[in-house]
Coordinates of C-alpha atoms in Angstrom, one line a residue:
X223 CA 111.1 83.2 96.8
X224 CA 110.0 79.7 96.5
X225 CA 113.0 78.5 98.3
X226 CA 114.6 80.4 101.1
X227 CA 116.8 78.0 102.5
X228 CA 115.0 77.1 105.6
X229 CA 117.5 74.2 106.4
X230 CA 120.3 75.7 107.4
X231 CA 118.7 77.1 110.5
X232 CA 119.5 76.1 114.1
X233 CA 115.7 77.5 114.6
X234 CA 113.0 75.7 114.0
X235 CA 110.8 78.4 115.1
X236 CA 112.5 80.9 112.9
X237 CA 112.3 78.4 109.9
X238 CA 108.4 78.6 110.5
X239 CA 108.3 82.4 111.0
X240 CA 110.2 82.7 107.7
X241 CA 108.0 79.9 106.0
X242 CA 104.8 82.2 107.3
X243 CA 105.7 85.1 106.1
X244 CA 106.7 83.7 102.4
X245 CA 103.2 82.2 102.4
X246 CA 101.7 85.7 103.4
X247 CA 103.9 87.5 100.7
X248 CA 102.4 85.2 98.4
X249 CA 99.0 85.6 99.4
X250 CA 99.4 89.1 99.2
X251 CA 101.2 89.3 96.1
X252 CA 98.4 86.9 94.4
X253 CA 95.3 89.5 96.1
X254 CA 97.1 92.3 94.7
X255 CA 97.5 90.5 91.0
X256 CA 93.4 89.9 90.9
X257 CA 92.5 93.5 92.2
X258 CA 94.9 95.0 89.1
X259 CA 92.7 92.2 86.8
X260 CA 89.7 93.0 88.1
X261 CA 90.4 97.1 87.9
X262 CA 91.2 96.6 84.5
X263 CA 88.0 94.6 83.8
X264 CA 86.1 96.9 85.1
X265 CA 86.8 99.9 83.8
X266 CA 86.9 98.1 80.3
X267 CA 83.5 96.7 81.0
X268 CA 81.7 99.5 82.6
X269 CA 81.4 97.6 85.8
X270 CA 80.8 100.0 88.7
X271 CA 80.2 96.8 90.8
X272 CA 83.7 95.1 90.3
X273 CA 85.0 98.7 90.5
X274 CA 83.5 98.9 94.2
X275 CA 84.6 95.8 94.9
X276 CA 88.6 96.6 93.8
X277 CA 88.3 99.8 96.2
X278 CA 86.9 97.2 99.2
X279 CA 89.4 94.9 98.5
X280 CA 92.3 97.1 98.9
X281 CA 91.8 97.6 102.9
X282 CA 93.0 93.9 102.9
X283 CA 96.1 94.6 101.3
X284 CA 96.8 97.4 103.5
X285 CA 96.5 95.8 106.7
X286 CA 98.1 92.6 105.1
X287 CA 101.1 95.2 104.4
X288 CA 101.0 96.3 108.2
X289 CA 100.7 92.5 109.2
X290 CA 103.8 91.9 107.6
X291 CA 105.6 94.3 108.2
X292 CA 105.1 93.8 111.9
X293 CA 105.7 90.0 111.6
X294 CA 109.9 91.5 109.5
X295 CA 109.9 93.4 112.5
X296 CA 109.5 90.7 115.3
X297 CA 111.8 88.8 113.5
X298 CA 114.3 91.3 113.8
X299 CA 114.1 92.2 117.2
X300 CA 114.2 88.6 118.2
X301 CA 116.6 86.7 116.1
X302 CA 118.9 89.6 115.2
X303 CA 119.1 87.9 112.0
X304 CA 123.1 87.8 109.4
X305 CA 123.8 88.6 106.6
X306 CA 121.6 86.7 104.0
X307 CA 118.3 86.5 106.9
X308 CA 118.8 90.3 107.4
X309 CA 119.0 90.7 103.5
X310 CA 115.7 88.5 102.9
X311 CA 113.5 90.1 105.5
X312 CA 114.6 93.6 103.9
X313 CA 113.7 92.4 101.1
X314 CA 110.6 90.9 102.1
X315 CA 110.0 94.5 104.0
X316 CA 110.1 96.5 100.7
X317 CA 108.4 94.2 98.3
X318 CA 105.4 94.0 100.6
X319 CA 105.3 97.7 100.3
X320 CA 105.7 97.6 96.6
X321 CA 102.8 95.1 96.4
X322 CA 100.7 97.6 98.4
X323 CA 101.1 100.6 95.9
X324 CA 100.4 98.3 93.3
X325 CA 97.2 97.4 94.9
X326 CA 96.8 101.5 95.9
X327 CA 97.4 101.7 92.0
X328 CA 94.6 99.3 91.2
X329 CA 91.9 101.5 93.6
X330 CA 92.7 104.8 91.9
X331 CA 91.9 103.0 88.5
X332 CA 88.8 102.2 90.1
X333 CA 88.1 105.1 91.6
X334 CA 88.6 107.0 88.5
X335 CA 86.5 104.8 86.7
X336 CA 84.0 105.2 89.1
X337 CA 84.0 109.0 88.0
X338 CA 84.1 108.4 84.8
X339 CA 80.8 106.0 84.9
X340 CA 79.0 108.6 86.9
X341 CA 79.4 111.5 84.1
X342 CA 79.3 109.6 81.3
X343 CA 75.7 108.7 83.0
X344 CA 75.2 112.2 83.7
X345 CA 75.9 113.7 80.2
X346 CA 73.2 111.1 79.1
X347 CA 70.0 113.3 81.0

């Protein structure tokens, strides 16, 4: 996704709205890589902290997923984008949802591990 062709546009303006959304993918993409780390850290470290953190963390990705989406969706409805455009903002459309079950993924690790914490704690008293 590092290229995408932006060149062969008549639209400057649809060049830009492409170039925003690939940086927004990536930003996403590169939140949703850290909350996975940092689920995995904590539960491997016992860290109810981080854990919280991951399960905070993943209302950004949602409404990052929604911001997209709705940015694929302008785009649509006003450049009634060909072939290849139409291809790449479908594209774009589903791996942002990917990315957002990963991060969904990353709070049920935490979550869990959350629970686990709590009872291991529990069966201590």
């Amino acid at each position: 996704m590092d290229s995408l062709n932006l060149n062969k546009h008549i639209s400057g303006q649809f060049n830009a709205e492409l170039e925003s959304i690939r940086t927004q993918v990536m930003t996403m993409g590169g939140m949703v890589e850290q909350q996975l780390s940092d689920a995995i850290t904590a539960m491997h470290n016992q860290d109810s902290d981080l854990a919280k953190r991951v399960i905070e963390g993943d209302k950004n990705v949602n409404m990052m997923e929604v911001a997209i989406d709705e940015a694929c969706v302008r785009i649509i409805a006003k450049r009634q984008p060909t072939a290849s455009d139409l291809r790449l903002v479908m594209v774009i459309s589903k791996t942002i949802a990917e990315l957002e079950r990963i991060g969904d993924v990353a709070d049920k690790i935490c979550r869990t591990a959350l629970e686990k914490f709590s009872s291991s704690i529990s069966r201590c008293w």
